[in-house]
Amino acid sequence: MAVERASQYSCEDSDLTLDVHRVLWPQLQAAPRLQGIYELEIASSEALYRVERNGVLIDAPTLQQQSHELGQRILQLETEAYEIAGQPFNLGSPKQLGEIFFDKLGLPVIKKTATGARSTDEEVLEKLAEDYPLPAKLLEHRSLSKLKSTYTDKLAGMALPRDGRVHTHYAQAVAVTGRLSSNDPNLQNIPIRTVEGRRVREAFVAPPGHLIASADYSQIELRIMAHLSGDEALLRAFRDGQDVHRATAAEVFGIAPEQVSAEQRRYAKTINFGLIYGMSSFGLAKSLGIETKAAAAYIERYFQRYPGVKRYMDDTRAAAKTQGYVETVFGRRLYLPEINSPNGPRRAGAERAAINAPMQGTAADLIKMSMVQVQQALDAQRPGVRMVMQVHDELVFELPESEADWLREAVPALMAGVATLQVPLVAEVGMGRNWDQAH
DNA sequence: AGGTTAAGCGCG
DNA sequence: AAAGCGCGCTTAACCT
């Protein structure tokens, strides 16, 4: 019976795939630039198959130890929270939390969720923590619970007994921008931003005699913005190898790069990232904790200093409205059916996606090219080196110690050379016994 | 028992 | 009215 079901499924799958082919193939023939993207996807699938089969070695005892430590601290936080609240409750239930916070303790409601419930998200808790003791406990409890339940408790159990390795699945046709996504487990959202979270990466290890190497593109999306916009000041910053956030701060604040303070650089970094996402003055104000008017002044100043970027953003919105889609450097398309919607918020959302997709998508194109070329080089010259993960702008490898010099030299060169843009592409490598040390 | 949605949060 | 792009996973709550 199982065989019959399998053969029926296989036949249906092939038949339906042929139906799809008959529809899509003529469309592909009519769109020359998309043929190149199609070829890239076919070539990438070969490299992805290899990465998935390789998997990455997980150090289970390290995770178990971390789970234990997290569990102790979480228990302690729960006791302290009950003490402050005057009663036990489920800290993991936003509903119960709302009742304790807003009904029992009378804390102010900062904002509502999409469905009208009183929000207790991180931003709200941060604000409330300024005046009350309980929110801070919740914030720590939330972050540690996340680490334990999603990572330290789960990962080791997902390693195959056969090889002690986790084999994620990469989806090649999920993210609309052309990025990969990773699932079961997702290895593209392993913590790194906090010191406690980073420790999870210590459990992504190399076998004895081997190393983990991480090679990542430097400032890839901003470089693509420079290329796409052709903005002179941004091009110059990258061509001269400047610290781009510092350079932006110098422009926006009208001072010399050496005079830029740490806070000014942080502002500029937020502005640079915000622009890639189509952020408004309202959003910039919120993330910098300043007045909307002040944020608007920074953005205006930015566009005065980088007029090419302003022109690019306007042109991209306009092109999206007339064509109904936007393209990456290599011709990958993102269709935007809501770009001319009469619904203001929906249309604005489509405009932000239109701004972002060419940059995010071009970065995705480039790292797929890198994966193809690097895998070909490994097969031809370095069969002992395995590519084991892709994290959007980063490739991770497991290598015999004897291959360290080769990899340090060859992989960034390949990654930088996959395409010639108006600015140089730069890739950096780190190595160590585990993924944390490789950064 | 199993599926879905909401809220929340991890990453680039 | 909404206000920052792209994802996947966990828990609670609710449903069949």
Tab-separated table of N, CA, C and O (backbone and C1' of nucleotides) in Angstrom, chain A residues 90 92-93 176 181-182 184 186 277 279-280 283 352 360, chain C residues 1-14:
chain	number	residue	atom	x	y	z
A	90	ASN	N	0.998	33.166	35.067
A	90	ASN	CA	1.808	32.631	33.973
A	90	ASN	C	2.507	33.776	33.236
A	90	ASN	O	1.891	34.500	32.467
A	92	GLY	N	4.271	33.718	30.810
A	92	GLY	CA	4.285	33.522	29.367
A	92	GLY	C	2.963	33.831	28.699
A	92	GLY	O	2.827	33.687	27.498
A	93	SER	N	1.977	34.251	29.495
A	93	SER	CA	0.661	34.551	28.934
A	93	SER	C	0.417	36.054	28.855
A	93	SER	O	0.203	36.706	29.879
A	176	VAL	N	10.038	36.554	-0.924
A	176	VAL	CA	9.709	37.211	-2.195
A	176	VAL	C	10.878	37.996	-2.782
A	176	VAL	O	10.897	38.294	-3.971
A	181	SER	N	15.143	30.959	2.877
A	181	SER	CA	14.732	30.886	4.274
A	181	SER	C	15.169	29.523	4.780
A	181	SER	O	15.441	28.619	3.986
A	182	SER	N	15.294	29.394	6.088
A	182	SER	CA	15.813	28.178	6.712
A	182	SER	C	14.805	27.688	7.730
A	182	SER	O	14.248	28.475	8.489
A	184	ASP	N	13.400	24.131	10.312
A	184	ASP	CA	13.458	22.761	10.852
A	184	ASP	C	14.867	22.192	10.993
A	184	ASP	O	15.127	21.140	10.450
A	186	ASN	N	15.445	26.515	12.039
A	186	ASN	CA	15.898	27.756	11.419
A	186	ASN	C	17.299	28.069	11.955
A	186	ASN	O	17.474	28.334	13.132
A	277	TYR	N	15.174	50.453	4.414
A	277	TYR	CA	13.847	49.898	4.668
A	277	TYR	C	12.725	50.881	4.353
A	277	TYR	O	11.562	50.592	4.606
A	279	MET	N	12.201	53.830	5.822
A	279	MET	CA	11.682	54.346	7.090
A	279	MET	C	11.306	55.828	6.988
A	279	MET	O	11.971	56.600	6.314
A	280	SER	N	10.236	56.199	7.704
A	280	SER	CA	9.773	57.588	7.726
A	280	SER	C	10.421	58.343	8.883
A	280	SER	O	11.096	57.763	9.733
A	283	GLY	N	9.280	56.839	12.151
A	283	GLY	CA	9.996	55.625	12.548
A	283	GLY	C	11.403	55.928	13.026
A	283	GLY	O	11.871	55.349	14.018
A	352	ARG	N	7.403	50.881	0.446
A	352	ARG	CA	8.578	50.526	1.252
A	352	ARG	C	9.198	49.226	0.747
A	352	ARG	O	10.427	49.103	0.657
A	360	GLN	N	17.845	44.212	-0.945
A	360	GLN	CA	17.844	42.897	-0.295
A	360	GLN	C	17.969	41.795	-1.348
A	360	GLN	O	18.675	40.803	-1.155
C	1	DA	P	-7.930	56.939	12.413
C	1	DA	O5'	-7.184	56.043	11.299
C	1	DA	C5'	-7.772	54.894	10.759
C	1	DA	C4'	-6.682	54.060	10.145
C	1	DA	C3'	-5.626	53.573	11.146
C	1	DA	O3'	-5.202	52.282	10.748
C	1	DA	C1'	-4.599	54.995	9.551
C	2	DA	P	-4.182	51.438	11.721
C	2	DA	O5'	-2.753	51.770	11.099
C	2	DA	C5'	-2.498	51.431	9.750
C	2	DA	C4'	-1.159	51.982	9.355
C	2	DA	C3'	-0.023	51.666	10.339
C	2	DA	O3'	1.015	51.050	9.599
C	2	DA	C1'	-0.050	53.968	9.812
C	3	DA	P	2.343	50.473	10.336
C	3	DA	O5'	3.373	51.676	10.173
C	3	DA	C5'	3.669	52.174	8.875
C	3	DA	C4'	4.517	53.414	9.013
C	3	DA	C3'	5.695	53.220	9.954
C	3	DA	O3'	6.824	53.894	9.432
C	3	DA	C1'	4.407	55.015	10.687
C	4	DG	P	8.234	53.573	10.073
C	4	DG	O5'	8.685	52.228	9.368
C	4	DG	C5'	9.009	52.257	8.006
C	4	DG	C4'	9.655	50.955	7.635
C	4	DG	C3'	8.808	49.736	7.980
C	4	DG	O3'	8.949	48.810	6.928
C	4	DG	C1'	10.904	49.611	9.116
C	5	DC	P	7.884	47.691	6.700
C	5	DC	O5'	8.662	46.746	5.674
C	5	DC	C5'	9.110	47.282	4.434
C	5	DC	C4'	10.211	46.400	3.895
C	5	DC	C3'	9.930	44.913	4.019
C	5	DC	O3'	9.248	44.462	2.862
C	5	DC	C1'	12.128	45.402	4.798
C	6	DG	P	8.346	43.094	3.064
C	6	DG	O5'	9.437	41.967	3.352
C	6	DG	C5'	10.386	41.631	2.329
C	6	DG	C4'	11.302	40.552	2.841
C	6	DG	C3'	10.583	39.385	3.495
C	6	DG	O3'	10.119	38.493	2.500
C	6	DG	C1'	12.497	40.007	4.756
C	7	DC	P	9.094	37.316	2.983
C	7	DC	O5'	10.108	36.268	3.613
C	7	DC	C5'	9.670	35.290	4.518
C	7	DC	C4'	10.856	34.849	5.354
C	7	DC	C3'	10.522	33.807	6.396
C	7	DC	O3'	10.718	32.531	5.794
C	7	DC	C1'	11.876	35.546	7.354
C	8	DG	P	9.826	31.299	6.291
C	8	DG	O5'	10.351	31.074	7.778
C	8	DG	C5'	11.678	30.607	7.997
C	8	DG	C4'	11.825	30.145	9.427
C	8	DG	C3'	10.798	29.110	9.873
C	8	DG	O3'	11.489	28.181	10.705
C	8	DG	C1'	10.585	31.060	11.213
C	9	DC	P	10.728	26.994	11.465
C	9	DC	O5'	10.560	27.579	12.938
C	9	DC	C5'	11.746	27.865	13.684
C	9	DC	C4'	11.376	28.137	15.124
C	9	DC	C3'	10.388	27.134	15.715
C	9	DC	O3'	10.863	26.782	16.995
C	9	DC	C1'	9.522	29.337	15.926
C	10	DT	P	10.117	25.652	17.861
C	10	DT	O5'	9.428	26.517	19.011
C	10	DT	C5'	10.248	27.298	19.871
C	10	DT	C4'	9.361	28.053	20.823
C	10	DT	C3'	8.271	27.187	21.449
C	10	DT	O3'	8.432	27.179	22.847
C	10	DT	C1'	7.355	29.203	20.553
C	11	DT	P	7.498	26.182	23.721
C	11	DT	O5'	6.344	27.139	24.241
C	11	DT	C5'	6.678	28.305	24.989
C	11	DT	C4'	5.417	29.131	25.161
C	11	DT	C3'	4.238	28.342	25.724
C	11	DT	O3'	3.842	28.952	26.943
C	11	DT	C1'	3.601	29.587	23.778
C	12	DA	P	2.576	28.369	27.772
C	12	DA	O5'	1.386	29.256	27.213
C	12	DA	C5'	1.503	30.670	27.261
C	12	DA	C4'	0.243	31.315	26.740
C	12	DA	C3'	-1.059	30.752	27.308
C	12	DA	O3'	-1.902	31.858	27.577
C	12	DA	C1'	-1.079	30.555	24.940
C	13	DA	P	-3.346	31.606	28.259
C	13	DA	O5'	-4.299	31.551	26.979
C	13	DA	C5'	-4.361	32.700	26.124
C	13	DA	C4'	-5.337	32.418	25.018
C	13	DA	C3'	-6.630	31.733	25.463
C	13	DA	O3'	-7.724	32.482	24.962
C	13	DA	C1'	-5.657	30.571	23.640
C	14	DC	P	-9.244	32.083	25.299
C	14	DC	O5'	-9.745	31.417	23.940
C	14	DC	C5'	-9.483	32.109	22.710
C	14	DC	C4'	-9.709	31.154	21.565
C	14	DC	C3'	-11.001	30.326	21.683
C	14	DC	O3'	-11.813	30.578	20.544
C	14	DC	C1'	-9.184	28.990	21.013
